């Protein structure tokens, strides 16, 4: 137990070294040093020794589960440290480039780039079949004039509060009154609970069609520019804010050599696995929808760590919540 | 909203005072009344944003304050520890006081990264575990104050209650930490990225782990209190300073 406390204390000191900012940033590099890895290895050995010294029994199930899970997590992390492969892909949505590695070659992207810039062969090709961004209806900012404007200067408006369009399309602007949103923004046809949609459909070769550029796109463009506003009497100004992303998802076409292509949906928080690679949707070109940023990862220790994490949750809960003497 | 929070704050304050003068039933009545007002604020926040109200520090503090009465009832039932009533309304009042001082961003939209089944359990378990850690810290401070004044007589009971509260909260903190790792794997492709928020939450968890190990080892037991106090300082850094100090700024948890 003393060794465990000593090791845990040393770990805390090490983590503090990597968490306290130095020169404008936190030195996370300390977590990749061999000393830190050795420290974690020593912790794993200490936990194993602790388990071996104790006699196994059902009454100590929580103890063994928690400690064995810590070892599993550490082994999983160590395997990842040795064998982890990470690649970044930039998938074009609009147009198709020449067949250089790391870019689109007519059928899709096969090469990813590592953090160091090396090329990684994924073993299959990835292309965008369609890409869709759903946005929330934009909120509005009600601004009030700060002070009488000096001659020749534009009046300054400060934020009074943000306003959300109600379910029936009404804007409650307090002392300024209640309006239908179309009264103020004629081109903005906002419907209740209906998100703005930008959808692109790509083809293996050729340009992308924007298939749904309706009221949504009008709001999007004017909202982003920040110019869309209306004066409400002498003192108030209502400004349309940029709509926020609610969700974005892409239909990927994954082509294996000598196999039929498969289509898979990829979204934030919903990675997909293909040929041992996990693909994650990280970001997209927010101005022109020209590309998507994907992360491809092959981490052999992932499942081990997953089992360890679940085991540790259960083990700790058993230790503290099951009354002693009433364990199975 | 301010009026609701102030009413609840006053209710918690009255409950604390009445508990102190050992009018337990009246104290509990004030506590329940204040909690009802507090819960109304949570419901209003929820209806306003259309999502569980964890958008910002103000939301979280209002929710945190509303956690103490259910925890009080739960601990009364599960652990039969009913001698520390005044602490609960006091820490709830401190949380609400903090919320009143913060700028409120009433309207909020859930960004894509937060749209996960892990969002509510991750935040809720963390918030509840922080509430319990705050209570335990308060207990330990009372113990230290009493020892300083050489009133050793009843500190054992207090110390035990601090341990019981932490023993109840630590599995929740563990779940919060590890569910965050599972969520990070789904969203960012890695269980752990050593982002400042993650590192500080692991430091906090490890210090509480040291506390439990120290308590189990007779020769290390005197260090348990120090470990707990340091753990709570680390918790405050995780919960508040990482978001407030630009140098510690978390890029991945910018919305947390």
Coordinates of C-alpha atoms in Angstrom, one line a residue:
Chain A
X1 CA 0.0 0.0 0.0
X2 CA 2.9 2.4 0.8
X3 CA 4.5 1.7 -2.6
X4 CA 1.1 2.4 -4.3
X5 CA 0.7 5.7 -2.4
X6 CA 4.3 6.6 -3.3
X7 CA 3.8 5.8 -7.0
X8 CA 0.4 7.7 -7.1
X9 CA 2.0 10.7 -5.5
X10 CA 4.8 10.7 -8.0
X11 CA 2.3 10.4 -10.8
X12 CA 0.4 13.4 -9.4
X13 CA 3.6 15.4 -9.4
X14 CA 4.4 14.3 -12.9
X15 CA 0.9 15.3 -14.1
X16 CA 1.2 18.7 -12.4
X17 CA 4.4 19.2 -14.4
X18 CA 2.3 18.6 -17.5
X19 CA -0.7 20.7 -16.4
X20 CA 0.8 23.9 -15.2
X21 CA 1.3 26.3 -18.1
X22 CA 4.8 27.3 -19.0
X23 CA 5.5 30.0 -21.7
X24 CA 1.9 30.3 -22.7
X25 CA 1.0 26.6 -23.1
X26 CA 0.9 23.4 -21.1
X27 CA 3.9 21.1 -21.6
X28 CA 1.9 17.9 -22.5
X29 CA 5.1 16.5 -24.0
X30 CA 6.0 15.2 -20.5
X31 CA 3.3 12.5 -20.9
X32 CA 5.2 11.0 -23.9
X33 CA 8.6 10.8 -22.1
X34 CA 10.0 7.3 -21.3
X35 CA 10.1 8.3 -17.6
X36 CA 6.4 8.7 -17.5
X37 CA 5.9 5.4 -19.3
X38 CA 8.2 3.7 -16.8
X39 CA 6.3 5.2 -14.0
X40 CA 3.0 3.8 -15.3
X41 CA 4.7 0.4 -15.8
X42 CA 5.8 0.5 -12.2
X43 CA 2.2 1.3 -11.1
X44 CA 1.0 -1.7 -13.1
X45 CA 3.5 -4.0 -11.5
X46 CA 2.6 -2.6 -8.1
X47 CA -1.1 -3.3 -8.7
X48 CA -0.4 -6.8 -9.9
X49 CA 1.8 -7.5 -6.8
X50 CA -1.0 -6.1 -4.6
X51 CA -3.5 -8.5 -6.1
X52 CA -1.2 -11.5 -5.9
X53 CA -0.6 -10.9 -2.2
X54 CA -4.3 -10.9 -1.4
X55 CA -6.3 -14.1 -1.4
X56 CA -9.0 -14.1 -4.0
X57 CA -12.6 -14.4 -2.8
X58 CA -16.0 -13.3 -3.9
X59 CA -16.1 -10.8 -1.1
X60 CA -13.2 -9.1 -2.7
X61 CA -14.6 -9.2 -6.2
X62 CA -14.8 -5.4 -6.5
X63 CA -11.2 -5.0 -5.3
X64 CA -9.9 -7.5 -7.8
X65 CA -12.0 -6.2 -10.6
X66 CA -11.0 -2.6 -10.0
X67 CA -7.3 -3.4 -9.7
X68 CA -7.2 -5.8 -12.7
X69 CA -9.0 -3.2 -14.8
X70 CA -6.3 -0.6 -14.0
X71 CA -3.7 -3.0 -15.3
X72 CA -5.8 -3.6 -18.4
X73 CA -6.1 0.1 -19.1
X74 CA -2.4 0.6 -18.6
X75 CA -1.6 -2.4 -21.0
X76 CA -4.1 -1.0 -23.5
X77 CA -2.4 2.5 -23.3
X78 CA 1.0 0.9 -23.6
X79 CA 0.0 -1.1 -26.7
X80 CA -1.4 2.2 -28.1
X81 CA 1.8 4.0 -27.3
X82 CA 3.8 1.4 -29.3
X83 CA 1.5 0.6 -32.2
X84 CA -0.9 3.5 -32.6
X85 CA -1.4 4.7 -36.2
X86 CA -3.1 8.0 -36.8
X87 CA -3.7 9.6 -40.1
X88 CA -5.5 12.8 -41.2
X89 CA -7.6 12.9 -44.4
X90 CA -9.0 15.9 -46.2
X91 CA -11.8 14.6 -48.4
X92 CA -12.8 16.9 -51.2
X93 CA -16.5 17.5 -51.5
X94 CA -16.4 19.7 -54.5
X95 CA -14.4 18.7 -57.6
X96 CA -11.8 16.0 -57.9
X97 CA -8.0 16.6 -58.0
X98 CA -5.3 14.7 -59.8
X99 CA -4.1 11.3 -58.6
X100 CA -1.4 12.4 -56.1
X101 CA -1.0 10.4 -52.9
X102 CA -2.9 12.0 -50.0
X103 CA -5.4 13.7 -52.3
X104 CA -8.3 12.5 -54.3
X105 CA -7.4 10.5 -57.4
X106 CA -10.8 10.2 -59.1
X107 CA -12.0 7.3 -57.1
X108 CA -11.3 8.5 -53.6
X109 CA -8.6 9.1 -51.1
X110 CA -6.5 6.2 -50.1
X111 CA -3.6 7.9 -48.3
X112 CA -3.7 9.6 -45.0
X113 CA -1.1 11.9 -43.5
X114 CA 0.4 11.3 -40.1
X115 CA 1.1 14.1 -37.7
X116 CA 4.7 14.1 -38.9
X117 CA 3.6 14.4 -42.5
X118 CA 4.3 10.8 -43.5
X119 CA 1.9 9.0 -45.9
X120 CA -0.1 6.1 -44.5
X121 CA -1.8 3.6 -46.8
X122 CA -5.3 2.9 -45.6
X123 CA -5.7 0.0 -47.9
X124 CA -9.1 1.2 -49.2
X125 CA -10.4 4.3 -50.9
X126 CA -12.7 6.9 -49.3
X127 CA -14.9 9.4 -51.2
X128 CA -17.8 11.6 -50.3
X129 CA -21.2 10.4 -51.6
X130 CA -23.2 13.2 -49.9
X131 CA -22.7 15.6 -47.1
X132 CA -25.3 17.3 -45.0
X133 CA -25.3 20.0 -42.4
X134 CA -28.3 20.7 -40.3
X135 CA -28.4 24.0 -38.5
X136 CA -30.6 25.4 -35.7
X137 CA -32.8 28.3 -36.7
X138 CA -30.7 31.4 -36.0
X139 CA -31.2 33.4 -32.8
X140 CA -31.4 37.2 -32.8
X141 CA -29.7 39.8 -30.7
X142 CA -31.7 42.7 -29.5
X143 CA -29.4 45.7 -29.1
X144 CA -30.0 49.0 -27.5
X145 CA -28.4 52.3 -28.4
X146 CA -25.6 53.1 -25.9
X147 CA -25.6 56.9 -26.0
X148 CA -26.6 59.6 -28.5
X149 CA -24.2 59.4 -31.4
X150 CA -21.8 62.2 -32.0
X151 CA -22.0 64.0 -35.2
X152 CA -20.6 62.1 -38.1
X153 CA -20.3 58.9 -36.1
X154 CA -22.4 55.8 -36.3
X155 CA -24.5 55.1 -33.2
X156 CA -23.2 52.3 -31.0
X157 CA -25.5 49.5 -29.9
X158 CA -24.9 47.2 -27.0
X159 CA -26.4 43.8 -26.5
X160 CA -29.6 43.8 -24.4
X161 CA -30.6 40.2 -24.7
X162 CA -30.7 37.3 -27.1
X163 CA -34.1 36.4 -28.6
X164 CA -35.2 33.1 -29.8
X165 CA -37.9 32.6 -32.4
X166 CA -40.9 30.9 -30.7
X167 CA -42.5 27.7 -31.8
X168 CA -45.1 29.7 -33.9
X169 CA -42.6 31.9 -35.5
X170 CA -43.1 34.9 -33.2
X171 CA -40.4 37.2 -31.8
X172 CA -41.1 38.7 -28.4
X173 CA -39.1 41.9 -28.3
X174 CA -40.4 43.2 -25.0
X175 CA -41.0 47.0 -25.1
X176 CA -40.6 47.0 -28.9
X177 CA -43.5 44.6 -29.4
X178 CA -44.1 41.2 -30.8
X179 CA -43.5 40.5 -34.4
X180 CA -43.6 37.7 -36.9
X181 CA -40.1 37.0 -38.1
X182 CA -41.1 37.5 -41.7
X183 CA -42.3 41.0 -40.9
X184 CA -38.7 42.0 -40.0
X185 CA -36.7 39.8 -42.4
X186 CA -38.9 39.5 -45.5
X187 CA -36.6 37.0 -47.2
X188 CA -36.3 34.8 -44.1
X189 CA -39.0 32.2 -44.0
X190 CA -38.4 30.6 -40.7
X191 CA -40.5 27.6 -39.7
X192 CA -40.9 26.3 -36.2
X193 CA -38.4 23.8 -35.1
X194 CA -37.1 23.3 -38.6
X195 CA -33.4 23.4 -38.9
X196 CA -31.6 25.1 -41.7
X197 CA -30.3 22.5 -44.2
X198 CA -27.3 22.6 -46.5
X199 CA -26.9 19.5 -48.5
X200 CA -24.4 18.5 -51.1
X201 CA -24.4 15.5 -53.2
X202 CA -21.1 14.5 -54.7
X203 CA -20.4 12.2 -57.6
X204 CA -17.3 10.1 -58.1
X205 CA -16.3 12.5 -60.8
X206 CA -17.6 15.9 -61.4
X207 CA -18.9 18.9 -59.5
X208 CA -21.3 18.9 -56.5
X209 CA -24.9 19.9 -56.8
X210 CA -26.5 22.0 -54.0
X211 CA -29.8 20.3 -53.9
X212 CA -31.5 22.1 -51.1
X213 CA -30.7 25.8 -51.1
X214 CA -33.9 27.2 -49.8
X215 CA -34.7 29.7 -47.1
X216 CA -31.9 28.1 -45.1
X217 CA -29.1 29.3 -47.2
X218 CA -30.4 32.9 -47.3
X219 CA -30.3 33.0 -43.5
X220 CA -27.0 31.3 -43.4
X221 CA -25.2 33.7 -45.8
X222 CA -26.7 36.9 -44.2
X223 CA -26.3 35.6 -40.7
X224 CA -22.6 34.9 -41.1
X225 CA -21.9 38.3 -42.7
X226 CA -23.4 39.9 -39.6
X227 CA -25.0 42.6 -41.8
X228 CA -28.6 41.4 -41.5
X229 CA -30.3 43.7 -39.0
X230 CA -33.3 45.9 -38.6
X231 CA -33.8 49.1 -36.7
X232 CA -36.7 49.0 -34.3
X233 CA -37.5 52.7 -33.6
X234 CA -34.8 55.2 -32.6
X235 CA -33.1 53.1 -29.8
X236 CA -33.3 49.4 -30.7
X237 CA -31.7 47.3 -33.3
X238 CA -32.4 43.6 -34.0
X239 CA -29.6 41.6 -35.5
X240 CA -29.7 38.1 -37.0
X241 CA -27.1 35.9 -35.5
X242 CA -25.3 33.2 -37.4
X243 CA -27.1 29.9 -37.1
X244 CA -25.3 27.2 -35.2
X245 CA -24.6 23.7 -36.5
X246 CA -27.0 21.1 -35.0
X247 CA -25.5 18.1 -36.7
X248 CA -23.4 17.2 -39.7
X249 CA -23.1 13.9 -41.4
X250 CA -21.5 12.4 -44.5
X251 CA -22.3 9.4 -46.5
X252 CA -18.9 7.8 -47.4
X253 CA -18.2 5.5 -50.2
X254 CA -15.6 3.0 -49.1
X255 CA -14.0 1.0 -51.9
X256 CA -11.8 -2.0 -51.2
X257 CA -9.5 -3.4 -53.9
X258 CA -11.5 -5.9 -56.0
X259 CA -14.6 -5.5 -53.9
X260 CA -17.9 -3.7 -54.4
X261 CA -18.0 -0.3 -52.8
X262 CA -19.9 0.1 -49.6
X263 CA -21.7 3.2 -48.3
X264 CA -21.5 4.2 -44.7
X265 CA -22.8 7.1 -42.7
X266 CA -20.3 9.0 -40.6
X267 CA -21.2 11.7 -38.1
X268 CA -19.7 13.4 -35.1
X269 CA -19.8 11.0 -32.1
X270 CA -20.6 8.1 -34.5
X271 CA -17.3 6.8 -35.8
X272 CA -17.2 3.8 -38.2
X273 CA -14.8 0.9 -38.4
X274 CA -13.5 -0.3 -41.8
X275 CA -10.6 -2.7 -42.4
X276 CA -9.3 -2.2 -38.9
X277 CA -9.4 1.6 -39.2
X278 CA -11.7 3.8 -37.1
X279 CA -12.8 6.8 -39.1
X280 CA -13.9 10.0 -37.3
X281 CA -15.6 13.1 -38.7
X282 CA -13.7 16.0 -37.2
X283 CA -14.6 19.1 -39.2
X284 CA -15.5 20.6 -42.5
X285 CA -14.9 23.6 -44.6
X286 CA -17.3 26.0 -43.0
X287 CA -17.1 28.7 -45.7
X288 CA -17.5 26.8 -49.0
X289 CA -18.2 23.1 -48.2
X290 CA -15.2 22.1 -50.3
X291 CA -13.7 19.5 -48.0
X292 CA -14.2 17.4 -44.9
X293 CA -11.5 16.6 -42.3
X294 CA -11.4 13.0 -41.2
X295 CA -9.2 11.2 -38.7
X296 CA -8.3 7.6 -39.3
X297 CA -6.9 5.6 -36.4
X298 CA -5.7 2.1 -35.9
X299 CA -5.2 1.5 -32.1
X300 CA -4.7 -2.1 -31.2
X301 CA -5.0 -1.4 -27.5
X302 CA -8.5 0.2 -27.8
X303 CA -10.6 -2.8 -26.9
X304 CA -8.4 -3.7 -24.0
X305 CA -8.7 -0.2 -22.6
X306 CA -12.4 -0.3 -23.2
X307 CA -12.8 -3.5 -21.1
X308 CA -10.6 -2.0 -18.5
X309 CA -12.7 1.2 -18.3
X310 CA -15.9 -0.7 -17.8
X311 CA -14.3 -3.0 -15.3
X312 CA -13.0 -0.1 -13.3
X313 CA -16.4 1.6 -13.2
X314 CA -18.0 -1.6 -11.9
X315 CA -15.1 -2.5 -9.6
X316 CA -15.1 0.9 -7.8
X317 CA -18.9 0.8 -7.5
X318 CA -18.7 -2.6 -5.9
X319 CA -16.0 -1.6 -3.5
X320 CA -17.9 1.4 -2.2
X321 CA -21.6 0.5 -2.7
X322 CA -21.9 -3.1 -1.8
X323 CA -22.1 -3.5 1.9
X324 CA -19.3 -5.7 3.3
X325 CA -20.5 -9.2 4.1
X326 CA -23.4 -8.9 1.6
X327 CA -21.3 -9.5 -1.5
X328 CA -22.1 -12.4 -3.7
Chain B
X1 CA -34.7 34.5 -12.8
X2 CA -32.6 36.5 -10.3
X3 CA -35.6 36.8 -8.0
X4 CA -36.1 33.0 -8.0
X5 CA -32.4 32.4 -7.2
X6 CA -32.3 35.0 -4.4
X7 CA -35.5 33.5 -2.9
X8 CA -34.0 30.1 -2.9
X9 CA -30.7 31.4 -1.5
X10 CA -32.5 33.1 1.4
X11 CA -34.4 29.9 2.0
X12 CA -31.2 27.9 2.2
X13 CA -29.6 30.5 4.4
X14 CA -32.6 30.4 6.8
X15 CA -32.5 26.6 6.8
X16 CA -28.8 26.6 7.7
X17 CA -29.4 29.0 10.7
X18 CA -32.5 27.1 11.9
X19 CA -30.6 23.8 11.7
X20 CA -27.7 25.4 13.7
X21 CA -30.1 26.3 16.6
X22 CA -31.2 22.6 16.5
X23 CA -34.8 23.2 15.2
X24 CA -34.5 20.3 12.9
X25 CA -38.0 20.0 11.6
X26 CA -38.2 23.8 10.8
X27 CA -34.8 23.6 9.2
X28 CA -35.9 20.8 7.0
X29 CA -39.0 22.7 6.1
X30 CA -37.0 25.7 5.0
X31 CA -34.6 23.4 3.1
X32 CA -37.4 21.7 1.2
X33 CA -39.0 25.1 0.4
X34 CA -35.7 26.5 -0.9
X35 CA -35.1 23.4 -2.9
X36 CA -38.5 23.7 -4.6
X37 CA -37.7 27.2 -5.7
X38 CA -34.2 26.0 -6.8
X39 CA -35.8 23.1 -8.7
X40 CA -38.1 25.6 -10.4
X41 CA -35.0 27.6 -11.6
X42 CA -33.6 24.4 -13.0
X43 CA -36.8 23.5 -14.8
X44 CA -37.0 27.1 -16.2
X45 CA -33.4 26.9 -17.5
X46 CA -34.2 23.5 -19.1
X47 CA -37.3 24.8 -20.8
X48 CA -35.5 27.9 -22.0
X49 CA -32.6 26.1 -23.6
X50 CA -34.6 23.0 -24.6
X51 CA -31.8 20.7 -23.4
X52 CA -30.5 19.6 -20.0
X53 CA -29.2 22.8 -18.5
X54 CA -25.5 22.2 -18.4
X55 CA -24.5 24.9 -21.0
X56 CA -22.4 27.0 -18.8
X57 CA -21.1 27.5 -15.3
X58 CA -24.3 29.4 -14.2
X59 CA -26.5 26.4 -15.3
X60 CA -24.2 23.9 -13.6
X61 CA -24.1 25.8 -10.3
X62 CA -27.9 26.2 -10.2
X63 CA -28.2 22.4 -10.9
X64 CA -25.4 21.7 -8.3
X65 CA -27.3 23.6 -5.6
X66 CA -30.4 21.5 -6.4
X67 CA -28.5 18.3 -5.9
X68 CA -28.0 18.7 -2.1
X69 CA -31.5 17.9 -0.9
X70 CA -31.8 14.6 -2.9
X71 CA -28.3 13.7 -1.7
X72 CA -29.3 14.5 1.9
X73 CA -32.3 12.3 1.7
X74 CA -30.4 9.5 -0.1
X75 CA -27.6 9.5 2.5
X76 CA -30.1 9.6 5.3
X77 CA -31.7 6.4 3.9
X78 CA -28.6 4.6 2.8
X79 CA -26.0 5.5 5.5
X80 CA -28.2 6.6 8.4
X81 CA -25.9 9.7 8.8
X82 CA -28.3 12.4 10.0
X83 CA -26.0 14.5 12.2
X84 CA -24.7 16.9 9.6
X85 CA -27.9 18.6 8.4
X86 CA -26.7 22.3 8.4
X87 CA -23.9 21.6 5.9
X88 CA -26.3 20.8 3.1
X89 CA -28.2 24.1 2.9
X90 CA -25.0 26.0 3.5
X91 CA -23.1 24.5 0.4
X92 CA -26.3 24.8 -1.7
X93 CA -26.4 28.5 -0.7
X94 CA -22.8 29.0 -1.6
X95 CA -23.4 27.4 -5.1
X96 CA -26.4 29.7 -5.7
X97 CA -24.4 32.7 -4.5
X98 CA -21.8 31.8 -7.1
X99 CA -24.4 31.4 -9.8
X100 CA -25.9 34.9 -9.0
X101 CA -22.5 36.4 -9.6
X102 CA -22.0 34.9 -13.0
X103 CA -23.1 36.3 -16.3
X104 CA -26.0 34.3 -17.7
X105 CA -26.2 33.1 -21.2
X106 CA -29.9 32.2 -21.3
X107 CA -30.1 30.9 -24.8
X108 CA -27.9 28.0 -25.8
X109 CA -27.7 25.4 -28.5
X110 CA -26.3 22.0 -28.1
X111 CA -23.3 21.7 -30.5
X112 CA -22.8 18.5 -32.5
X113 CA -19.9 17.3 -30.2
X114 CA -22.2 17.4 -27.1
X115 CA -25.0 15.4 -28.8
X116 CA -24.1 12.1 -27.3
X117 CA -25.8 9.7 -24.9
X118 CA -22.9 10.3 -22.6
X119 CA -23.6 14.0 -22.1
X120 CA -26.2 13.8 -19.3
X121 CA -24.7 10.9 -17.3
X122 CA -21.1 12.3 -17.6
X123 CA -22.1 15.8 -16.4
X124 CA -24.7 14.7 -13.8
X125 CA -22.4 12.2 -12.1
X126 CA -19.5 14.7 -12.0
X127 CA -21.7 17.4 -10.6
X128 CA -23.1 15.2 -7.9
X129 CA -19.7 13.9 -7.0
X130 CA -18.4 17.5 -6.8
X131 CA -21.3 18.3 -4.5
X132 CA -20.3 15.5 -2.2
X133 CA -16.6 16.4 -2.3
X134 CA -17.6 19.9 -1.3
X135 CA -19.6 18.6 1.7
X136 CA -16.7 16.3 2.8
X137 CA -14.3 19.2 2.5
X138 CA -16.5 21.3 4.8
X139 CA -16.7 18.5 7.3
X140 CA -12.9 18.1 7.3
X141 CA -12.4 21.9 7.7
X142 CA -14.7 21.7 10.8
X143 CA -12.6 18.8 12.1
X144 CA -9.4 20.8 11.6
X145 CA -10.9 23.8 13.3
X146 CA -12.1 21.7 16.3
X147 CA -8.7 20.1 16.6
X148 CA -7.0 23.5 16.5
X149 CA -9.3 24.5 19.3
X150 CA -8.4 21.2 21.1
X151 CA -12.0 20.0 21.0
X152 CA -11.0 16.5 20.1
X153 CA -14.0 14.8 21.6
X154 CA -16.4 14.6 18.6
X155 CA -14.0 15.0 15.7
X156 CA -13.9 11.3 15.0
X157 CA -17.6 11.3 14.2
X158 CA -17.1 14.3 11.9
X159 CA -14.1 12.7 10.2
X160 CA -16.1 9.5 9.7
X161 CA -18.9 11.4 8.1
X162 CA -16.5 13.1 5.8
X163 CA -15.2 9.7 4.7
X164 CA -18.7 8.3 4.3
X165 CA -19.6 11.2 2.0
X166 CA -16.5 10.8 -0.1
X167 CA -17.0 7.0 -0.2
X168 CA -20.5 7.7 -1.7
X169 CA -19.2 10.2 -4.2
X170 CA -16.0 8.6 -5.4
X171 CA -17.6 5.9 -7.6
X172 CA -19.7 8.7 -9.2
X173 CA -16.5 10.7 -9.8
X174 CA -14.9 7.5 -11.3
X175 CA -17.9 7.1 -13.6
X176 CA -17.7 10.7 -14.6
X177 CA -14.0 10.5 -15.4
X178 CA -14.3 7.2 -17.3
X179 CA -17.5 8.0 -19.2
X180 CA -15.7 11.1 -20.4
X181 CA -12.9 8.8 -21.7
X182 CA -15.4 6.6 -23.5
X183 CA -17.1 9.6 -25.0
X184 CA -13.8 11.2 -26.1
X185 CA -13.0 8.0 -27.9
X186 CA -16.2 8.3 -29.9
X187 CA -15.9 12.0 -30.6
X188 CA -12.2 12.6 -31.0
X189 CA -10.7 9.1 -31.6
X190 CA -8.8 8.9 -28.4
X191 CA -9.7 8.0 -24.8
X192 CA -7.3 10.5 -23.5
X193 CA -5.7 13.6 -24.9
X194 CA -4.0 15.2 -21.9
X195 CA -6.1 18.3 -22.4
X196 CA -5.8 20.5 -19.3
X197 CA -9.4 19.7 -18.2
X198 CA -8.6 16.0 -18.5
X199 CA -5.3 16.2 -16.8
X200 CA -6.7 18.1 -13.8
X201 CA -9.6 15.8 -13.5
X202 CA -7.2 12.8 -13.4
X203 CA -5.0 14.7 -10.8
X204 CA -8.2 15.2 -8.7
X205 CA -9.2 11.6 -9.0
X206 CA -5.7 10.3 -8.2
X207 CA -5.5 12.5 -5.1
X208 CA -8.8 11.1 -3.8
X209 CA -7.5 7.6 -4.5
X210 CA -4.4 8.5 -2.4
X211 CA -6.8 9.6 0.3
X212 CA -8.6 6.3 0.4
X213 CA -5.3 4.3 0.3
X214 CA -4.0 6.5 3.2
X215 CA -7.1 5.8 5.3
X216 CA -6.6 2.1 4.8
X217 CA -3.0 2.1 5.9
X218 CA -2.5 2.9 9.6
X219 CA 0.9 4.4 9.2
X220 CA -0.3 6.7 6.4
X221 CA -3.6 7.7 8.0
X222 CA -2.3 11.1 9.3
X223 CA -1.7 12.0 5.6
X224 CA -5.2 11.3 4.6
X225 CA -6.5 14.7 5.5
X226 CA -3.8 16.5 3.6
X227 CA -4.6 14.3 0.6
X228 CA -8.2 15.2 0.8
X229 CA -7.5 18.9 1.1
X230 CA -5.2 18.8 -1.9
X231 CA -7.7 16.8 -3.8
X232 CA -10.4 19.4 -3.2
X233 CA -8.0 22.2 -4.4
X234 CA -7.4 20.2 -7.5
X235 CA -11.2 19.8 -7.9
X236 CA -11.6 23.5 -7.7
X237 CA -8.9 23.9 -10.4
X238 CA -10.7 21.4 -12.6
X239 CA -14.1 22.8 -12.1
X240 CA -13.4 26.5 -12.1
X241 CA -9.8 27.6 -12.8
X242 CA -9.3 25.6 -16.0
X243 CA -12.2 27.5 -17.5
X244 CA -11.4 30.9 -15.9
X245 CA -7.6 31.2 -16.2
X246 CA -6.6 31.7 -19.8
X247 CA -3.2 30.0 -19.2
X248 CA -4.9 26.8 -18.2
X249 CA -7.4 27.0 -21.0
X250 CA -8.8 23.8 -22.3
X251 CA -9.2 23.7 -26.1
X252 CA -11.2 20.4 -26.2
X253 CA -13.4 21.3 -23.3
X254 CA -14.0 25.0 -24.2
X255 CA -17.8 24.6 -23.6
X256 CA -17.3 22.8 -20.3

